[in-house]
Coordinates of C-alpha atoms in Angstrom, one line a residue:
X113 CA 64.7 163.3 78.8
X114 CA 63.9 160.2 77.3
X115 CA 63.6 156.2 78.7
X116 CA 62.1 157.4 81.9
X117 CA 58.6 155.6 82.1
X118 CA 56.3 157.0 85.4
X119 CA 53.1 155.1 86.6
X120 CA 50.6 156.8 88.5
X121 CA 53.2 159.8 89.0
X122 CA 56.0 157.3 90.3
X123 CA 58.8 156.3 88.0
X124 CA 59.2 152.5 87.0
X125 CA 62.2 150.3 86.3
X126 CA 63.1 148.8 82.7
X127 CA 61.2 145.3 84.1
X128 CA 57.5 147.7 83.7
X129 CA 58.7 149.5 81.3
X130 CA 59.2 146.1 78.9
X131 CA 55.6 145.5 78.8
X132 CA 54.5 148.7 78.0
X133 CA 56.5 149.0 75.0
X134 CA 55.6 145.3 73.8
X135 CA 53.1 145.5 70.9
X136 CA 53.6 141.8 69.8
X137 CA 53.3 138.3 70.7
X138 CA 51.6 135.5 72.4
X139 CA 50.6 133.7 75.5
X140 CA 48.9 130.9 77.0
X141 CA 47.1 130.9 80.3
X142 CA 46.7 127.6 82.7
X143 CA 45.8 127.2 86.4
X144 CA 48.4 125.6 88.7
X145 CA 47.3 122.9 91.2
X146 CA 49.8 121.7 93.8
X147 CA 52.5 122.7 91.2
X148 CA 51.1 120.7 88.3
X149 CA 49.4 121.5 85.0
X150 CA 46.5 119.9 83.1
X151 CA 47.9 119.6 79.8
X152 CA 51.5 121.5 80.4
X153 CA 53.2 119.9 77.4
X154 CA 50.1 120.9 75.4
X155 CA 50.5 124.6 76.6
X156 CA 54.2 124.5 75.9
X157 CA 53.5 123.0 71.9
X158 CA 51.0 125.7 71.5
X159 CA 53.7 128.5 72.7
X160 CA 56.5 126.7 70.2
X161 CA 53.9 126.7 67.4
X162 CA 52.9 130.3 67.9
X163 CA 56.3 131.4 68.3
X164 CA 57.8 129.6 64.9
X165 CA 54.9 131.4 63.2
X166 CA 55.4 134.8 64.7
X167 CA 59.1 134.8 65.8
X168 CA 60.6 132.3 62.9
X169 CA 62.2 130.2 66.0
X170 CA 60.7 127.6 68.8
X171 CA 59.9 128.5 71.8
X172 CA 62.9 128.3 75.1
X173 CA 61.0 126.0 76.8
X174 CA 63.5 125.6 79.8
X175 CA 63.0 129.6 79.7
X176 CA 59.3 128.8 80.0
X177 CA 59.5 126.7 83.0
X178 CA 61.7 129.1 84.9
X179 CA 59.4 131.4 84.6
X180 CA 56.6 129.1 86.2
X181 CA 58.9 128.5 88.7
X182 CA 60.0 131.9 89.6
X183 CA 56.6 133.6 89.3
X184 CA 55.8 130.7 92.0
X185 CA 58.1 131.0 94.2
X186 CA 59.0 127.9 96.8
X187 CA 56.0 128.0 98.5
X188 CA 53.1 128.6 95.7
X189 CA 51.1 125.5 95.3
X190 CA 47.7 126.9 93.3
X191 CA 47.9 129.2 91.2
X192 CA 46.3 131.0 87.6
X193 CA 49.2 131.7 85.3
X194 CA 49.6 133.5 82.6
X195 CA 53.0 133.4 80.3
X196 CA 53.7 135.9 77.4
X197 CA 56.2 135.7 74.7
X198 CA 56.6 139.2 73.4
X199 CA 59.0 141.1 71.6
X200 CA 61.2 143.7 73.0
X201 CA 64.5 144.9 71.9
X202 CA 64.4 142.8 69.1
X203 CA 64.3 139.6 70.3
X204 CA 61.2 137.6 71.8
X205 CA 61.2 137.6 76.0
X206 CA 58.9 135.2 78.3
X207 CA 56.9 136.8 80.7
X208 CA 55.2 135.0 83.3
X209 CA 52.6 136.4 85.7
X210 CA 50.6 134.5 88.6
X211 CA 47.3 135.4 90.0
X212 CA 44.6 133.6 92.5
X213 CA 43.5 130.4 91.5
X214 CA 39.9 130.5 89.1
X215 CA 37.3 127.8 88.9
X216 CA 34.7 127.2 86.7
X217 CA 32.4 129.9 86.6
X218 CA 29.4 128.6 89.2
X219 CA 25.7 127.7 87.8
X220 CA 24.3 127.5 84.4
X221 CA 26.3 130.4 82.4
X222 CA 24.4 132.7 79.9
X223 CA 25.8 134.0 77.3
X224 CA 25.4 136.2 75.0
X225 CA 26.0 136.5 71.1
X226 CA 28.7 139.0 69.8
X227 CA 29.3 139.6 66.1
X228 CA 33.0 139.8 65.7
X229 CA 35.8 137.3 64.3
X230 CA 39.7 137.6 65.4
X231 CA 42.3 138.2 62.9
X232 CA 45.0 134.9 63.1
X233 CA 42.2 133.5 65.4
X234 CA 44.7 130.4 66.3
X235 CA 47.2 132.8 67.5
X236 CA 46.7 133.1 71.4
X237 CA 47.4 136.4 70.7
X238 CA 48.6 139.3 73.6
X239 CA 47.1 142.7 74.7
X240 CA 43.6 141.1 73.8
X241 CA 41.7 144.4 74.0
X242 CA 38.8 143.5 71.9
X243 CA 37.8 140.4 73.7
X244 CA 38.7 142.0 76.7
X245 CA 36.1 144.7 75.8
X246 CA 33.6 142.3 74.8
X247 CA 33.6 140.5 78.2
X248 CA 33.4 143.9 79.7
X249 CA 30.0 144.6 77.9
X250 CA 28.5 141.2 78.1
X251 CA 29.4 141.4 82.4
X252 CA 28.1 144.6 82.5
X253 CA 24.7 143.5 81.2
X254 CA 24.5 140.3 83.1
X255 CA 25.7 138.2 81.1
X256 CA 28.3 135.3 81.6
X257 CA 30.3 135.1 78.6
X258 CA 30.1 136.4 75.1
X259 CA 30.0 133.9 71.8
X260 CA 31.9 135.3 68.5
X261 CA 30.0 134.8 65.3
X262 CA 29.8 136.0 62.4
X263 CA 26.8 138.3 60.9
X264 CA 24.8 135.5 60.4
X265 CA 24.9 133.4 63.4
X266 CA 27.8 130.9 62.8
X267 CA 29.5 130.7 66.0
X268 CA 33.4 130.5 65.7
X269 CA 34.4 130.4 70.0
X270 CA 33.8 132.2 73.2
X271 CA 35.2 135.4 74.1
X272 CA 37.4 133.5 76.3
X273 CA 36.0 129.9 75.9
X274 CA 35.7 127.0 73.4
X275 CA 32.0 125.7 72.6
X276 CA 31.2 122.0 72.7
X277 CA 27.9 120.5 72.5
X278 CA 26.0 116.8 72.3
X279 CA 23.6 115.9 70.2
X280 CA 22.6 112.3 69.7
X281 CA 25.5 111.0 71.7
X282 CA 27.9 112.9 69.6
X283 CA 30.5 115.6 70.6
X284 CA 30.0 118.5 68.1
X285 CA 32.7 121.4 67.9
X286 CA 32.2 124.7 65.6
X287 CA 33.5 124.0 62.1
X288 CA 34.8 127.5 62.0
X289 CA 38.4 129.2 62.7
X290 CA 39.1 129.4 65.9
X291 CA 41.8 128.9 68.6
X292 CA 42.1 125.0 69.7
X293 CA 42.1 125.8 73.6
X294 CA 44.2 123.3 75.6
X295 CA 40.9 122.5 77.6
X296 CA 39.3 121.5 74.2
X297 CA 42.0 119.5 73.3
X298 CA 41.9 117.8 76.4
X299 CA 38.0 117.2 75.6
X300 CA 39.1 115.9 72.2
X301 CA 40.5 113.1 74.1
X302 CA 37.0 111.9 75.6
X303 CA 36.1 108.4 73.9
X304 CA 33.0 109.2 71.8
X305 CA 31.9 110.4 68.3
X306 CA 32.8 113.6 67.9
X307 CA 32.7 115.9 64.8
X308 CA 33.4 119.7 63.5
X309 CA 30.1 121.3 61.9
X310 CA 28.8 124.2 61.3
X311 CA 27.0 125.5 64.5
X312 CA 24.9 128.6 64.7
X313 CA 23.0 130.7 67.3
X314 CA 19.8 129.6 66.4
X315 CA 21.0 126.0 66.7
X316 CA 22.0 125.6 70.4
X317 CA 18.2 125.0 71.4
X318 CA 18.6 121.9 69.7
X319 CA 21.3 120.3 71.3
X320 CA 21.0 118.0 74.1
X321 CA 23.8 120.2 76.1
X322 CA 26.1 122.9 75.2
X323 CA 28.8 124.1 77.4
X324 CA 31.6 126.4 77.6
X325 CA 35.5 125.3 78.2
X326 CA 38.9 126.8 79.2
X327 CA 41.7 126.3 81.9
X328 CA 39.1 126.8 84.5
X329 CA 36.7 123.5 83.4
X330 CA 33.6 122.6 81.5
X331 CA 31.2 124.8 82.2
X332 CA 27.3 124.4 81.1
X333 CA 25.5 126.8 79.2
X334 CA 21.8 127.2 80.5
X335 CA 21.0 130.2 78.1
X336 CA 21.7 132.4 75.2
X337 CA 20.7 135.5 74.4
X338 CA 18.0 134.8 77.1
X339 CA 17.0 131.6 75.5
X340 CA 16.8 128.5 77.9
X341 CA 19.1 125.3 76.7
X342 CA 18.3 121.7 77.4
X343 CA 20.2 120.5 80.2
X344 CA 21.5 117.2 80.7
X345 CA 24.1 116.4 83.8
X346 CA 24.9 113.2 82.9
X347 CA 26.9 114.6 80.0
X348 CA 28.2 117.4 82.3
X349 CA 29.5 115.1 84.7
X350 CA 31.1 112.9 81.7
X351 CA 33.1 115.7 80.6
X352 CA 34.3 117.0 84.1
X353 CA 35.4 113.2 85.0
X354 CA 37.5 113.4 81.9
X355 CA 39.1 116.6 82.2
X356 CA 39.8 115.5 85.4
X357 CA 41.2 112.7 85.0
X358 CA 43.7 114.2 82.7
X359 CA 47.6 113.7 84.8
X360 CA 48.8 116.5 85.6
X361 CA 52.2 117.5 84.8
X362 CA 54.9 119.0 87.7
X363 CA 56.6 122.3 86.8
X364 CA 59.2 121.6 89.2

């Protein structure tokens, strides 16, 4: 007997099946307030760029939104969403998945150092199970988030997050590969000098703040590897009044 798929001792339909047998693809993840987005046309670029590089063919936008829409229903107002474009029967297929809302992780974060570098890095890339292992770790041992570098230092992104810091009035981003998070590019936005550099481990104490971004917010860092960070809430405030600001798009 084959094509029969059973979870937990109960057979599943060809809808569970579909992701178990996708190995490949993409996704973005975005949180849904009163049926808007933060950045939606950004998320939807980033899914037509990753899919012409992967699949050889844009994105189906309109196949995109119904998805939002369905996994919504009429009444879902807030949301965390997550769509997938994977492959399955030859062909690429969007699937969309809604879970509670998320905010921005509460307090000063701390986070801790992880030596380890994605392949395609840009690439939003599906069935994470590295990063999803690294977070694991880093919760486990009271940490907040993890930072990927490389062996000596150079930090490239969060597990999950971008990392931005000021120094001297200027936003600094890692010069390093990395995925260009929607939140960051949002960030990008915020009218003063900014610049990509170099940034290592060893380099956050010097930096007026650092903090941590993604569909959730800005979020400060207060420490790494145990390490206390300068704090300055000023800056902290400037960001989240940007991001804020941002309009956000409906999905309706």
């Amino acid at each position: 007997m084959t094509g029969r798929t059973a979870v937990d001792g109960d057979l599943v339909g060809a809808e569970a099946r579909l992701m178990l047998d996708a190995r490949y693809g993409h996704f973005t993840a975005m949180q849904v307030r009163d049926r808007r987005v933060r950045g939606l046309g950004r998320h939807l670029d980033r899914l037509d760029t990753a899919n012409r590089e992967l699949f050889g063919a844009g994105i189906d936008r309109a196949a995109v939104l119904a998805s939002i829409r369905a996994v919504l229903g009429t009444g879902g107002r807030d949301a965390g969403l997550r769509v997938n474009v994977v492959e399955h029967g030859g062909r690429p297929r969007v699937v969309a998945a809604a879970y509670p809302p998320h905010a921005p992780l509460p307090g000063l974060l701390h986070v801790k150092p992880v030596v380890y570098q994605r392949y395609l890095p840009h690439i939003k890339q599906a069935f994470g199970f590295q990063q999803a292992h690294i977070v694991r770790r880093a919760t486990a041992a009271g940490f907040d988030e993890a930072l990927l570098t490389t062996g000596d230092g150079l930090i490239s992104e969060g597990a999950i997050t971008n990392l931005g810091a000021f120094a001297g009035g200027r936003l600094i981003w890692p010069d390093a590969p990395m995925l260009l998070g929607i939140t960051m590019s949002l960030l990008r936005d915020l009218d003063v000098p900014q610049e990509r550099r170099p940034v290592k481990v060893t380099d956050l104490p010097d930096f007026d703040q650092v903090f941590l971004c993604n569909s959730w917010g800005v979020m400060p860092v207060g420490r790494v590897d145990g390490v206390p960070l300068r704090q300055d809430a000023g800056l902290v405030a400037r960001l989240a009044e940007h991001y804020e600001s941002v309009p956000a798009d409906p999905v309706d």
